[in-house]
């Protein structure tokens, strides 16, 4: 019987003393066997690390290797680079310290990547849970609500961004990701991709978005239409701080624009090289557009930026978080 590849589970923990034990339990209960667990507490000011230690013996009995570390708060990029130095797995599974992984999530995602070499990332759909781990829905403003009918990430993003189709060939392509990050949580990543894209740069502070942009240049991203992850909604979700999220998005996109200006797009991204060249003006106006985004949101109107000398139209979707490209 062949041994399945090792998967490194990484958890960047920060001030989640109420939830981290439930997160760890969901990983202990995974149907996939060959796992190592690496948790780095990035300077929590509560009892997150102490709660983690309470499960150490159980974790050592379940996982082939367990690493728990606590350090001063340095931010996500440095934390993820530390993960890369520690991980031994062929794959890396990323989960937040307040979320829950479905029992078969890692097994399903590994099975897909093992049988589809052209893909470098695999992810499933996400449902929403509240502070009590009860399933809940969201409204168009991504707020938990009793009356809201949106039950998962796929439905939410396909409603607020009708051009996104999760089950299409365009899912996770660079030309769709460059204007928004719509990939659900709970991604499984081929560790080998970091040999091509390098480590996480601090100039791109939205580390998950940066990873997706780089990975999409070298391989495909697969969406499995199964609920494989449970995203917890609470007041401290980073997605609720629109101003901060927009600021991080701007910085990450500006750094990406610097990268592609020095890249050979004809070789790396032949299908969109001309499109990116035409979009050069975007670099010039991006700071103005994105830093005005919060103002646009307060107006709660549809904002349209018309053509600049025949170049693409950028349109703001009402109640959305970003801009998207439309012919």
Tab-separated table of C-alpha atoms in Angstrom:
chain	number	residue	atom	x	y	z
A	1	UNK	CA	0.000	0.000	0.000
A	2	UNK	CA	1.565	3.282	-1.122
A	3	UNK	CA	1.882	6.109	1.387
A	4	UNK	CA	0.063	9.246	0.375
A	5	UNK	CA	2.093	12.486	0.274
A	6	UNK	CA	2.679	14.487	3.413
A	7	UNK	CA	0.511	17.581	3.867
A	8	UNK	CA	1.675	20.455	6.065
A	9	UNK	CA	-1.226	22.176	7.824
A	10	UNK	CA	-0.311	25.772	8.664
A	11	UNK	CA	-2.247	27.963	11.084
A	12	UNK	CA	-1.265	31.604	11.659
A	13	UNK	CA	-2.877	32.166	15.066
A	14	UNK	CA	-3.761	35.535	16.510
A	15	UNK	CA	-6.129	36.330	19.403
A	16	UNK	CA	-8.498	33.427	18.821
A	17	UNK	CA	-8.600	31.814	22.264
A	18	UNK	CA	-12.354	31.199	21.840
A	19	UNK	CA	-12.017	29.290	18.591
A	20	UNK	CA	-8.587	27.730	18.103
A	21	UNK	CA	-9.357	24.446	19.900
A	22	UNK	CA	-12.340	23.878	17.626
A	23	UNK	CA	-10.135	24.614	14.615
A	24	UNK	CA	-7.565	22.060	15.777
A	25	UNK	CA	-10.263	19.452	16.496
A	26	UNK	CA	-11.500	19.750	12.906
A	27	UNK	CA	-7.972	18.912	11.733
A	28	UNK	CA	-7.555	16.016	14.136
A	29	UNK	CA	-10.734	14.561	12.633
A	30	UNK	CA	-9.549	14.753	9.014
A	31	UNK	CA	-10.007	11.600	6.957
A	32	UNK	CA	-6.582	12.171	5.381
A	33	UNK	CA	-3.883	10.504	7.490
A	34	UNK	CA	-0.438	11.784	6.530
A	35	UNK	CA	-0.441	15.249	8.097
A	36	UNK	CA	1.907	17.488	10.018
A	37	UNK	CA	0.565	20.432	12.032
A	38	UNK	CA	2.411	23.736	12.318
A	39	UNK	CA	0.936	26.611	14.324
A	40	UNK	CA	2.638	29.972	14.780
A	41	UNK	CA	1.125	32.391	17.277
A	42	UNK	CA	1.930	35.840	15.900
A	43	UNK	CA	2.017	37.731	19.182
A	44	UNK	CA	-1.464	37.054	20.556
A	45	UNK	CA	-2.393	39.147	23.596
A	46	UNK	CA	-4.992	36.675	24.850
A	47	UNK	CA	-4.695	32.978	25.834
A	48	UNK	CA	-4.555	31.581	22.306
A	49	UNK	CA	-1.205	29.864	22.816
A	50	UNK	CA	-2.233	28.441	26.190
A	51	UNK	CA	-5.395	26.959	24.644
A	52	UNK	CA	-3.256	25.486	21.912
A	53	UNK	CA	-0.933	23.815	24.414
A	54	UNK	CA	-3.898	22.044	26.005
A	55	UNK	CA	-4.237	19.994	22.828
A	56	UNK	CA	-0.556	19.265	22.260
A	57	UNK	CA	-0.580	15.650	23.472
A	58	UNK	CA	-3.655	14.811	21.402
A	59	UNK	CA	-2.046	16.461	18.393
A	60	UNK	CA	1.198	14.522	18.830
A	61	UNK	CA	-0.799	11.284	18.845
A	62	UNK	CA	-2.637	12.244	15.642
A	63	UNK	CA	-0.071	14.017	13.440
A	64	UNK	CA	3.284	12.764	12.201
A	65	UNK	CA	4.885	16.011	13.369
A	66	UNK	CA	3.697	18.908	15.512
A	67	UNK	CA	5.264	22.365	15.799
A	68	UNK	CA	3.808	25.070	18.063
A	69	UNK	CA	5.656	28.377	18.139
A	70	UNK	CA	4.955	31.778	19.649
A	71	UNK	CA	6.677	34.965	18.535
A	72	UNK	CA	6.316	38.718	18.608
A	73	UNK	CA	3.772	40.189	16.229
A	74	UNK	CA	5.492	40.659	12.863
A	75	UNK	CA	2.625	40.449	10.413
A	76	UNK	CA	1.405	37.757	8.043
A	77	UNK	CA	4.159	37.879	5.412
A	78	UNK	CA	6.949	37.108	7.886
A	79	UNK	CA	4.772	34.472	9.540
A	80	UNK	CA	4.099	32.669	6.254
A	81	UNK	CA	7.768	32.816	5.290
A	82	UNK	CA	8.522	31.151	8.601
A	83	UNK	CA	6.016	28.429	7.704
A	84	UNK	CA	7.854	27.830	4.424
A	85	UNK	CA	11.092	27.286	6.351
A	86	UNK	CA	9.441	24.695	8.604
A	87	UNK	CA	7.090	22.759	6.315
A	88	UNK	CA	8.147	19.315	5.092
A	89	UNK	CA	5.013	18.450	3.117
A	90	UNK	CA	4.493	18.128	-0.622
A	91	UNK	CA	1.370	20.217	-0.073
A	92	UNK	CA	0.478	23.064	2.271
A	93	UNK	CA	-3.025	23.410	3.681
A	94	UNK	CA	-3.839	26.890	4.990
A	95	UNK	CA	-6.521	27.480	7.625
A	96	UNK	CA	-7.299	30.446	9.881
A	97	UNK	CA	-7.249	29.923	13.636
A	98	UNK	CA	-10.985	30.682	13.983
A	99	UNK	CA	-12.346	28.587	11.100
A	100	UNK	CA	-13.264	24.923	10.673
A	101	UNK	CA	-12.228	22.401	8.037
A	102	UNK	CA	-14.698	19.806	6.769
A	103	UNK	CA	-13.660	16.232	7.640
A	104	UNK	CA	-12.793	15.201	4.071
A	105	UNK	CA	-11.451	18.552	2.865
A	106	UNK	CA	-7.750	17.682	2.692
A	107	UNK	CA	-8.367	14.215	1.273
A	108	UNK	CA	-10.511	15.536	-1.584
A	109	UNK	CA	-8.124	18.344	-2.439
A	110	UNK	CA	-5.029	16.104	-2.366
A	111	UNK	CA	-6.729	13.495	-4.554
A	112	UNK	CA	-7.483	16.134	-7.167
A	113	UNK	CA	-3.994	17.655	-7.273
A	114	UNK	CA	-2.342	14.232	-7.339
A	115	UNK	CA	-4.296	13.371	-10.481
A	116	UNK	CA	-4.131	16.737	-12.261
A	117	UNK	CA	-0.569	17.947	-12.663
A	118	UNK	CA	-1.457	21.179	-14.453
A	119	UNK	CA	-3.141	22.480	-11.282
A	120	UNK	CA	-1.135	24.063	-8.435
A	121	UNK	CA	-3.926	25.033	-6.028
A	122	UNK	CA	-7.200	23.349	-5.097
A	123	UNK	CA	-9.990	24.784	-2.950
A	124	UNK	CA	-13.575	23.946	-2.041
A	125	UNK	CA	-16.635	26.036	-1.321
A	126	UNK	CA	-17.155	27.724	2.083
A	127	UNK	CA	-20.249	27.917	4.258
A	128	UNK	CA	-20.673	30.491	7.008
A	129	UNK	CA	-20.826	29.899	10.763
A	130	UNK	CA	-21.431	32.322	13.622
A	131	UNK	CA	-19.579	32.795	16.927
A	132	UNK	CA	-21.398	29.734	18.287
A	133	UNK	CA	-20.428	27.573	15.303
A	134	UNK	CA	-23.986	27.564	14.005
A	135	UNK	CA	-24.563	27.742	10.283
A	136	UNK	CA	-25.713	31.181	9.092
A	137	UNK	CA	-26.314	33.119	5.884
A	138	UNK	CA	-25.127	36.538	4.714
A	139	UNK	CA	-26.629	39.501	2.890
A	140	UNK	CA	-25.124	41.429	-0.026
A	141	UNK	CA	-22.970	43.437	2.377
A	142	UNK	CA	-21.437	40.191	3.680
A	143	UNK	CA	-23.132	40.580	7.043
A	144	UNK	CA	-24.670	37.625	8.919
A	145	UNK	CA	-28.428	37.743	8.823
A	146	UNK	CA	-31.404	35.538	9.571
A	147	UNK	CA	-33.330	36.610	6.491
A	148	UNK	CA	-30.407	36.529	4.034
A	149	UNK	CA	-30.515	33.793	1.431
A	150	UNK	CA	-26.810	33.595	0.545
A	151	UNK	CA	-25.485	30.372	2.034
A	152	UNK	CA	-21.908	30.089	0.753
A	153	UNK	CA	-18.967	31.895	-0.842
A	154	UNK	CA	-19.700	30.705	-4.360
A	155	UNK	CA	-23.242	32.056	-4.299
A	156	UNK	CA	-22.137	35.346	-2.736
A	157	UNK	CA	-19.442	36.153	-5.271
A	158	UNK	CA	-21.502	35.061	-8.259
A	159	UNK	CA	-24.257	37.433	-7.130
A	160	UNK	CA	-22.135	40.522	-6.411
A	161	UNK	CA	-19.825	39.859	-9.391
A	162	UNK	CA	-21.940	38.267	-12.154
A	163	UNK	CA	-18.908	37.912	-14.438
A	164	UNK	CA	-17.396	35.347	-12.053
A	165	UNK	CA	-18.370	31.739	-12.723
A	166	UNK	CA	-16.819	29.318	-10.249
A	167	UNK	CA	-17.386	26.260	-12.411
A	168	UNK	CA	-15.954	27.811	-15.570
A	169	UNK	CA	-12.513	27.413	-17.128
A	170	UNK	CA	-11.742	30.995	-16.128
A	171	UNK	CA	-11.873	30.274	-12.404
A	172	UNK	CA	-8.606	31.310	-10.776
A	173	UNK	CA	-7.018	32.673	-13.960
A	174	UNK	CA	-4.739	35.679	-13.746
A	175	UNK	CA	-6.966	37.810	-15.961
A	176	UNK	CA	-9.831	37.434	-13.477
A	177	UNK	CA	-7.760	37.623	-10.291
A	178	UNK	CA	-5.918	40.823	-11.181
A	179	UNK	CA	-8.998	42.894	-10.333
A	180	UNK	CA	-10.347	40.998	-7.347
A	181	UNK	CA	-9.608	38.147	-4.968
A	182	UNK	CA	-12.650	35.889	-5.008
A	183	UNK	CA	-11.007	32.557	-4.101
A	184	UNK	CA	-12.598	30.843	-1.060
A	185	UNK	CA	-10.655	29.919	2.074
A	186	UNK	CA	-9.032	26.576	2.801
A	187	UNK	CA	-6.645	26.290	-0.139
A	188	UNK	CA	-4.307	23.364	-0.683
A	189	UNK	CA	-1.071	24.477	-2.371
A	190	UNK	CA	1.725	22.583	-4.073
A	191	UNK	CA	4.769	23.621	-2.064
A	192	UNK	CA	6.927	23.379	-5.191
A	193	UNK	CA	5.257	26.506	-6.585
A	194	UNK	CA	7.310	28.599	-4.149
A	195	UNK	CA	10.461	27.527	-5.994
A	196	UNK	CA	9.145	29.629	-8.886
A	197	UNK	CA	7.416	32.509	-7.138
A	198	UNK	CA	9.731	32.947	-4.148
A	199	UNK	CA	8.731	33.895	-0.632
A	200	UNK	CA	6.076	36.356	0.472
A	201	UNK	CA	7.252	39.965	-0.058
A	202	UNK	CA	6.352	42.529	2.575
A	203	UNK	CA	5.604	44.983	-0.240
A	204	UNK	CA	2.478	42.890	-0.947
A	205	UNK	CA	0.810	42.787	2.497
A	206	UNK	CA	-2.299	40.873	1.339
A	207	UNK	CA	-0.338	37.649	1.318
A	208	UNK	CA	-3.101	35.280	0.206
A	209	UNK	CA	-3.980	37.481	-2.765
A	210	UNK	CA	-0.324	37.805	-3.770
A	211	UNK	CA	0.077	34.025	-3.663
A	212	UNK	CA	-2.939	33.474	-5.908
A	213	UNK	CA	-1.735	36.022	-8.456
A	214	UNK	CA	1.708	34.440	-8.657
A	215	UNK	CA	0.473	30.850	-8.716
A	216	UNK	CA	-1.980	31.604	-11.532
A	217	UNK	CA	0.988	32.544	-13.746
A	218	UNK	CA	2.429	29.035	-13.551
A	219	UNK	CA	-0.541	26.711	-13.169
A	220	UNK	CA	-4.276	26.351	-12.773
A	221	UNK	CA	-6.459	26.805	-9.696
A	222	UNK	CA	-9.270	24.307	-9.189
A	223	UNK	CA	-12.613	24.888	-7.463
A	224	UNK	CA	-14.316	21.808	-6.044
A	225	UNK	CA	-18.046	22.403	-5.750
A	226	UNK	CA	-18.305	20.832	-2.294
A	227	UNK	CA	-18.521	22.496	1.129
A	228	UNK	CA	-15.012	21.873	2.446
A	229	UNK	CA	-14.557	24.820	4.811
A	230	UNK	CA	-16.564	26.793	7.362
A	231	UNK	CA	-15.768	30.507	7.552
A	232	UNK	CA	-16.576	32.079	10.898
A	233	UNK	CA	-18.295	35.457	10.915
A	234	UNK	CA	-17.591	37.742	13.847
A	235	UNK	CA	-16.791	41.383	14.544
A	236	UNK	CA	-13.019	41.012	14.175
A	237	UNK	CA	-13.061	39.487	10.666
A	238	UNK	CA	-10.548	41.386	8.544
A	239	UNK	CA	-13.126	41.604	5.758
A	240	UNK	CA	-15.229	43.885	7.975
A	241	UNK	CA	-12.518	46.547	8.087
A	242	UNK	CA	-13.122	47.893	4.594
A	243	UNK	CA	-10.717	50.808	4.873
A	244	UNK	CA	-7.827	48.617	5.994
A	245	UNK	CA	-8.643	45.902	3.460
A	246	UNK	CA	-8.742	48.432	0.624
A	247	UNK	CA	-5.400	49.859	1.711
A	248	UNK	CA	-3.773	46.410	1.720
A	249	UNK	CA	-5.350	45.609	-1.643
A	250	UNK	CA	-3.962	48.792	-3.171
A	251	UNK	CA	-0.448	48.086	-1.947
A	252	UNK	CA	-0.557	44.494	-3.150
A	253	UNK	CA	-1.860	45.428	-6.596
A	254	UNK	CA	0.662	48.209	-7.019
A	255	UNK	CA	3.464	45.788	-6.179
A	256	UNK	CA	2.034	43.296	-8.663
A	257	UNK	CA	1.978	45.990	-11.348
A	258	UNK	CA	5.654	46.622	-10.661
A	259	UNK	CA	6.321	42.895	-11.074
A	260	UNK	CA	4.530	42.568	-14.392
A	261	UNK	CA	6.250	45.652	-15.784
A	262	UNK	CA	9.509	43.708	-15.462
A	263	UNK	CA	8.132	40.354	-16.608
A	264	UNK	CA	8.097	38.862	-20.073
A	265	UNK	CA	4.328	38.696	-20.393
A	266	UNK	CA	4.463	37.226	-23.908
A	267	UNK	CA	6.077	34.093	-22.473
A	268	UNK	CA	4.404	33.949	-19.064
A	269	UNK	CA	0.884	35.129	-19.891
A	270	UNK	CA	0.474	35.110	-23.684
A	271	UNK	CA	-3.319	35.241	-23.535
A	272	UNK	CA	-3.361	38.564	-21.689
A	273	UNK	CA	-0.056	40.213	-22.572
A	274	UNK	CA	-1.676	42.686	-24.962
A	275	UNK	CA	-4.454	43.312	-22.471
A	276	UNK	CA	-1.960	44.190	-19.733
A	277	UNK	CA	-0.007	46.454	-22.077
A	278	UNK	CA	-3.195	48.310	-22.931
A	279	UNK	CA	-3.918	48.494	-19.219
A	280	UNK	CA	-0.672	50.364	-18.503
A	281	UNK	CA	-2.678	53.473	-17.674
A	282	UNK	CA	-4.145	51.515	-14.766
A	283	UNK	CA	-0.858	51.900	-12.928
A	284	UNK	CA	-1.090	55.651	-13.271
A	285	UNK	CA	-4.616	55.982	-11.901
A	286	UNK	CA	-4.808	52.950	-9.581
A	287	UNK	CA	-3.874	54.874	-6.437
A	288	UNK	CA	-6.523	57.502	-7.146
A	289	UNK	CA	-9.195	54.902	-7.918
A	290	UNK	CA	-8.623	52.596	-4.962
A	291	UNK	CA	-8.084	55.244	-2.336
A	292	UNK	CA	-11.348	56.796	-3.467
A	293	UNK	CA	-13.039	53.410	-3.112
A	294	UNK	CA	-14.101	54.002	0.474
A	295	UNK	CA	-15.703	57.293	-0.577
A	296	UNK	CA	-17.530	55.445	-3.343
A	297	UNK	CA	-18.781	52.871	-0.864
A	298	UNK	CA	-20.182	55.522	1.439
A	299	UNK	CA	-22.127	56.954	-1.476
A	300	UNK	CA	-23.393	53.402	-2.098
A	301	UNK	CA	-23.790	54.144	-5.815
A	302	UNK	CA	-22.562	52.420	-8.926
A	303	UNK	CA	-19.378	54.198	-9.983
A	304	UNK	CA	-18.317	54.082	-13.603
A	305	UNK	CA	-14.979	55.275	-14.859
A	306	UNK	CA	-15.423	55.795	-18.588
A	307	UNK	CA	-12.869	55.070	-21.250
A	308	UNK	CA	-9.518	56.802	-21.325
A	309	UNK	CA	-8.629	57.175	-24.998
A	310	UNK	CA	-10.372	53.953	-25.950
A	311	UNK	CA	-8.964	51.877	-23.080
A	312	UNK	CA	-10.988	49.360	-20.917
A	313	UNK	CA	-13.875	50.358	-18.700
A	314	UNK	CA	-13.618	49.825	-14.970
A	315	UNK	CA	-16.892	49.472	-13.200
A	316	UNK	CA	-17.777	49.487	-9.508
A	317	UNK	CA	-20.433	46.959	-8.498
A	318	UNK	CA	-22.850	48.137	-5.836
A	319	UNK	CA	-22.144	46.488	-2.472
A	320	UNK	CA	-18.986	44.884	-3.844
A	321	UNK	CA	-15.461	45.168	-2.513
A	322	UNK	CA	-13.455	45.779	-5.656
A	323	UNK	CA	-13.327	46.769	-9.310
A	324	UNK	CA	-13.657	44.491	-12.263
A	325	UNK	CA	-12.760	44.600	-15.906
A	326	UNK	CA	-15.478	44.629	-18.533
A	327	UNK	CA	-15.184	44.935	-22.316
